[in-house]
Amino acid sequence: MKLVFAIVSGDDSPAVSKALAKAGFFATKLASTGSFLSAGNTTFLTCVENHRVEDVIDVIRSKSHKRTRVVPPGMAFGVETGIPVEVEVGGATIFVTDVERFEKV
Ligand code: 2BA
């Protein structure tokens, strides 16, 4: 089994949620915050059989979009900036880890 963590923009979260359920995946949504932008995003946890990892990622990819966000003047990338800085955010940031044991009791 694998655990897929997917950090998704708050704007894409409802569509990802719906698409995962439609494709038959069980998922848990955690409200999360990106440390750089301090903006709300959603972290999906989905535990699946190894052979279904690519299917989960495909579903998430299909509903996650790239966006640009403007970081106001101040600190960006660890340095002081006098002007706003534009960054590209998303689609989704995904981590896949092994699950040693999975049980529902
Ligand atoms: P944030 O930390 O708010 O980052 C938003 C966007 O700002 C990032 O988009 C990236 O374009 C830029 N950014 C953040 N930190 C940066 C840095 N140290 N240097 C240069 N640019 C930086 P994404 O890469 O699409 O990330 C979207 C969100 O996914 C992040 O929100 C964070 O919540 C999560 N994330 C991304 N990479 C991660 C990682 N390696 N570990 C844990 N969480 C991560």
PDB file of C-alpha atoms and ligand atoms in Angstrom:
ATOM      1  CA  MET A   1       0.000   0.000   0.000  1.00  0.00           C
ATOM      2  CA  LYS A   2       1.052   3.583  -0.590  1.00  0.00           C
ATOM      3  CA  LEU A   3      -0.029   6.846   0.989  1.00  0.00           C
ATOM      4  CA  VAL A   4      -0.383   9.707  -1.453  1.00  0.00           C
ATOM      5  CA  PHE A   5      -0.162  13.219   0.024  1.00  0.00           C
ATOM      6  CA  ALA A   6      -1.357  15.873  -2.406  1.00  0.00           C
ATOM      7  CA  ILE A   7      -1.226  19.588  -1.615  1.00  0.00           C
ATOM      8  CA  VAL A   8      -3.810  21.311  -3.777  1.00  0.00           C
ATOM      9  CA  SER A   9      -4.893  24.915  -4.152  1.00  0.00           C
ATOM     10  CA  GLY A  10      -7.990  25.761  -2.130  1.00  0.00           C
ATOM     11  CA  ASP A  11      -9.661  26.791  -5.411  1.00  0.00           C
ATOM     12  CA  ASP A  12      -9.173  23.303  -6.915  1.00  0.00           C
ATOM     13  CA  SER A  13     -10.016  21.390  -3.750  1.00  0.00           C
ATOM     14  CA  PRO A  14     -13.780  20.853  -4.405  1.00  0.00           C
ATOM     15  CA  ALA A  15     -13.159  19.551  -7.935  1.00  0.00           C
ATOM     16  CA  VAL A  16     -10.354  17.220  -6.767  1.00  0.00           C
ATOM     17  CA  SER A  17     -12.527  15.952  -3.944  1.00  0.00           C
ATOM     18  CA  LYS A  18     -15.425  15.198  -6.277  1.00  0.00           C
ATOM     19  CA  ALA A  19     -13.212  13.537  -8.909  1.00  0.00           C
ATOM     20  CA  LEU A  20     -11.491  11.279  -6.341  1.00  0.00           C
ATOM     21  CA  ALA A  21     -14.843  10.097  -5.002  1.00  0.00           C
ATOM     22  CA  LYS A  22     -16.196   9.563  -8.526  1.00  0.00           C
ATOM     23  CA  ALA A  23     -13.140   7.429  -9.369  1.00  0.00           C
ATOM     24  CA  GLY A  24     -13.760   5.314  -6.252  1.00  0.00           C
ATOM     25  CA  PHE A  25     -10.923   6.557  -4.051  1.00  0.00           C
ATOM     26  CA  PHE A  26     -11.254   7.119  -0.317  1.00  0.00           C
ATOM     27  CA  ALA A  27      -9.600  10.368   0.760  1.00  0.00           C
ATOM     28  CA  THR A  28      -9.123  12.583   3.797  1.00  0.00           C
ATOM     29  CA  LYS A  29      -8.879  16.350   3.416  1.00  0.00           C
ATOM     30  CA  LEU A  30      -6.763  18.413   5.784  1.00  0.00           C
ATOM     31  CA  ALA A  31      -6.939  22.192   5.842  1.00  0.00           C
ATOM     32  CA  SER A  32      -3.347  23.365   5.362  1.00  0.00           C
ATOM     33  CA  THR A  33      -1.408  26.554   4.778  1.00  0.00           C
ATOM     34  CA  GLY A  34       1.553  27.141   2.485  1.00  0.00           C
ATOM     35  CA  SER A  35       4.390  28.579   4.512  1.00  0.00           C
ATOM     36  CA  PHE A  36       5.579  30.886   1.749  1.00  0.00           C
ATOM     37  CA  LEU A  37       2.327  32.609   0.761  1.00  0.00           C
ATOM     38  CA  SER A  38       0.502  31.926   4.040  1.00  0.00           C
ATOM     39  CA  ALA A  39      -2.462  31.065   1.829  1.00  0.00           C
ATOM     40  CA  GLY A  40      -4.917  28.277   2.553  1.00  0.00           C
ATOM     41  CA  ASN A  41      -4.544  25.073   0.584  1.00  0.00           C
ATOM     42  CA  THR A  42      -5.869  21.539   1.009  1.00  0.00           C
ATOM     43  CA  THR A  43      -3.845  18.390   1.684  1.00  0.00           C
ATOM     44  CA  PHE A  44      -5.465  15.173   0.480  1.00  0.00           C
ATOM     45  CA  LEU A  45      -4.418  11.844   2.031  1.00  0.00           C
ATOM     46  CA  THR A  46      -5.267   8.829  -0.084  1.00  0.00           C
ATOM     47  CA  CYS A  47      -4.147   5.295   0.804  1.00  0.00           C
ATOM     48  CA  VAL A  48      -4.226   2.925  -2.166  1.00  0.00           C
ATOM     49  CA  GLU A  49      -2.862  -0.322  -3.547  1.00  0.00           C
ATOM     50  CA  ASN A  50       0.521   0.188  -5.238  1.00  0.00           C
ATOM     51  CA  HIS A  51      -0.902  -0.336  -8.724  1.00  0.00           C
ATOM     52  CA  ARG A  52      -3.456   2.487  -8.242  1.00  0.00           C
ATOM     53  CA  VAL A  53      -0.963   5.252  -7.371  1.00  0.00           C
ATOM     54  CA  GLU A  54      -0.712   6.503 -10.950  1.00  0.00           C
ATOM     55  CA  ASP A  55      -4.524   6.541 -11.231  1.00  0.00           C
ATOM     56  CA  VAL A  56      -4.812   8.753  -8.133  1.00  0.00           C
ATOM     57  CA  ILE A  57      -2.145  11.098  -9.441  1.00  0.00           C
ATOM     58  CA  ASP A  58      -3.878  11.297 -12.831  1.00  0.00           C
ATOM     59  CA  VAL A  59      -7.177  12.269 -11.195  1.00  0.00           C
ATOM     60  CA  ILE A  60      -5.499  14.941  -9.059  1.00  0.00           C
ATOM     61  CA  ARG A  61      -3.512  16.251 -12.027  1.00  0.00           C
ATOM     62  CA  SER A  62      -6.647  16.545 -14.162  1.00  0.00           C
ATOM     63  CA  LYS A  63      -8.291  18.926 -11.660  1.00  0.00           C
ATOM     64  CA  SER A  64      -5.268  20.940 -10.436  1.00  0.00           C
ATOM     65  CA  HIS A  65      -4.335  24.096 -12.259  1.00  0.00           C
ATOM     66  CA  LYS A  66      -1.276  26.344 -12.340  1.00  0.00           C
ATOM     67  CA  ARG A  67      -1.878  29.892 -11.146  1.00  0.00           C
ATOM     68  CA  THR A  68       0.225  32.956 -10.578  1.00  0.00           C
ATOM     69  CA  ARG A  69       0.150  34.707  -7.226  1.00  0.00           C
ATOM     70  CA  VAL A  70       1.673  38.036  -6.323  1.00  0.00           C
ATOM     71  CA  VAL A  71       3.779  38.241  -3.168  1.00  0.00           C
ATOM     72  CA  PRO A  72       3.472  41.817  -1.836  1.00  0.00           C
ATOM     73  CA  PRO A  73       6.617  43.907  -1.296  1.00  0.00           C
ATOM     74  CA  GLY A  74       8.568  42.663   1.723  1.00  0.00           C
ATOM     75  CA  MET A  75      10.303  39.327   2.211  1.00  0.00           C
ATOM     76  CA  ALA A  76      10.350  36.861  -0.702  1.00  0.00           C
ATOM     77  CA  PHE A  77      12.756  33.961  -1.165  1.00  0.00           C
ATOM     78  CA  GLY A  78      14.445  35.040   2.074  1.00  0.00           C
ATOM     79  CA  VAL A  79      15.440  38.477   0.782  1.00  0.00           C
ATOM     80  CA  GLU A  80      13.929  41.938   1.186  1.00  0.00           C
ATOM     81  CA  THR A  81      12.169  43.112  -2.000  1.00  0.00           C
ATOM     82  CA  GLY A  82      10.811  46.597  -2.629  1.00  0.00           C
ATOM     83  CA  ILE A  83       8.496  45.391  -5.357  1.00  0.00           C
ATOM     84  CA  PRO A  84       5.801  42.720  -5.628  1.00  0.00           C
ATOM     85  CA  VAL A  85       7.093  39.335  -6.831  1.00  0.00           C
ATOM     86  CA  GLU A  86       5.023  36.964  -8.949  1.00  0.00           C
ATOM     87  CA  VAL A  87       5.238  33.206  -8.281  1.00  0.00           C
ATOM     88  CA  GLU A  88       3.665  30.257 -10.075  1.00  0.00           C
ATOM     89  CA  VAL A  89       1.682  28.001  -7.754  1.00  0.00           C
ATOM     90  CA  GLY A  90       0.580  24.445  -8.527  1.00  0.00           C
ATOM     91  CA  GLY A  91      -0.939  22.326 -10.015  1.00  0.00           C
ATOM     92  CA  ALA A  92      -0.546  19.915  -7.080  1.00  0.00           C
ATOM     93  CA  THR A  93       2.505  19.022  -4.983  1.00  0.00           C
ATOM     94  CA  ILE A  94       2.503  15.267  -4.414  1.00  0.00           C
ATOM     95  CA  PHE A  95       4.463  12.947  -2.115  1.00  0.00           C
ATOM     96  CA  VAL A  96       4.094   9.149  -2.174  1.00  0.00           C
ATOM     97  CA  THR A  97       5.213   7.065   0.818  1.00  0.00           C
ATOM     98  CA  ASP A  98       5.085   3.387   1.787  1.00  0.00           C
ATOM     99  CA  VAL A  99       2.427   2.253   4.262  1.00  0.00           C
ATOM    100  CA  GLU A 100       3.692  -0.483   6.590  1.00  0.00           C
ATOM    101  CA  ARG A 101       0.258  -1.492   7.819  1.00  0.00           C
ATOM    102  CA  PHE A 102      -3.280  -0.522   6.902  1.00  0.00           C
ATOM    103  CA  GLU A 103      -6.285  -1.574   8.955  1.00  0.00           C
ATOM    104  CA  LYS A 104      -9.832  -0.517   9.599  1.00  0.00           C
ATOM    105  CA  VAL A 105     -10.953  -2.004  12.900  1.00  0.00           C
TER     106      VAL A 105
HETATM  107  P1  2BA B   1       3.635  27.922  -0.391  1.00  0.00           P
HETATM  108  O1  2BA B   1       4.684  27.521   0.579  1.00  0.00           O
HETATM  109  O2  2BA B   1       2.744  29.034   0.018  1.00  0.00           O
HETATM  110  O3  2BA B   1       4.376  28.270  -1.780  1.00  0.00           O
HETATM  111  C1  2BA B   1       3.667  28.901  -2.850  1.00  0.00           C
HETATM  112  C2  2BA B   1       4.550  29.037  -4.079  1.00  0.00           C
HETATM  113  O4  2BA B   1       5.634  29.930  -3.776  1.00  0.00           O
HETATM  114  C3  2BA B   1       5.212  27.723  -4.530  1.00  0.00           C
HETATM  115  O5  2BA B   1       4.323  27.003  -5.386  1.00  0.00           O
HETATM  116  C4  2BA B   1       6.450  28.254  -5.257  1.00  0.00           C
HETATM  117  O6  2BA B   1       6.120  28.718  -6.561  1.00  0.00           O
HETATM  118  C5  2BA B   1       6.833  29.486  -4.415  1.00  0.00           C
HETATM  119  N1  2BA B   1       7.819  29.161  -3.383  1.00  0.00           N
HETATM  120  C6  2BA B   1       7.568  28.677  -2.142  1.00  0.00           C
HETATM  121  N2  2BA B   1       8.710  28.525  -1.423  1.00  0.00           N
HETATM  122  C7  2BA B   1       9.709  28.913  -2.242  1.00  0.00           C
HETATM  123  C8  2BA B   1      11.133  28.990  -2.097  1.00  0.00           C
HETATM  124  N3  2BA B   1      11.746  28.637  -0.946  1.00  0.00           N
HETATM  125  N4  2BA B   1      11.864  29.425  -3.153  1.00  0.00           N
HETATM  126  C9  2BA B   1      11.251  29.783  -4.310  1.00  0.00           C
HETATM  127  N5  2BA B   1       9.913  29.738  -4.515  1.00  0.00           N
HETATM  128  C10 2BA B   1       9.145  29.311  -3.488  1.00  0.00           C
HETATM  129  P2  2BA B   1       4.318  25.413  -5.366  1.00  0.00           P
HETATM  130  O7  2BA B   1       5.733  24.895  -5.512  1.00  0.00           O
HETATM  131  O8  2BA B   1       3.330  24.973  -6.398  1.00  0.00           O
HETATM  132  O9  2BA B   1       3.830  24.963  -3.928  1.00  0.00           O
HETATM  133  C11 2BA B   1       2.463  25.082  -3.525  1.00  0.00           C
HETATM  134  C12 2BA B   1       2.320  24.682  -2.056  1.00  0.00           C
HETATM  135  O10 2BA B   1       2.687  23.293  -1.931  1.00  0.00           O
HETATM  136  C13 2BA B   1       3.260  25.425  -1.110  1.00  0.00           C
HETATM  137  O11 2BA B   1       2.684  26.657  -0.739  1.00  0.00           O
HETATM  138  C14 2BA B   1       3.374  24.444   0.048  1.00  0.00           C
HETATM  139  O12 2BA B   1       2.191  24.470   0.844  1.00  0.00           O
HETATM  140  C15 2BA B   1       3.384  23.100  -0.678  1.00  0.00           C
HETATM  141  N6  2BA B   1       4.751  22.642  -0.990  1.00  0.00           N
HETATM  142  C16 2BA B   1       5.434  22.852  -2.140  1.00  0.00           C
HETATM  143  N7  2BA B   1       6.632  22.260  -2.097  1.00  0.00           N
HETATM  144  C17 2BA B   1       6.719  21.645  -0.899  1.00  0.00           C
HETATM  145  C18 2BA B   1       7.722  20.846  -0.257  1.00  0.00           C
HETATM  146  N8  2BA B   1       8.904  20.551  -0.854  1.00  0.00           N
HETATM  147  N9  2BA B   1       7.472  20.378   0.982  1.00  0.00           N
HETATM  148  C19 2BA B   1       6.279  20.652   1.587  1.00  0.00           C
HETATM  149  N10 2BA B   1       5.292  21.397   1.043  1.00  0.00           N
HETATM  150  C20 2BA B   1       5.517  21.882  -0.190  1.00  0.00           C
END
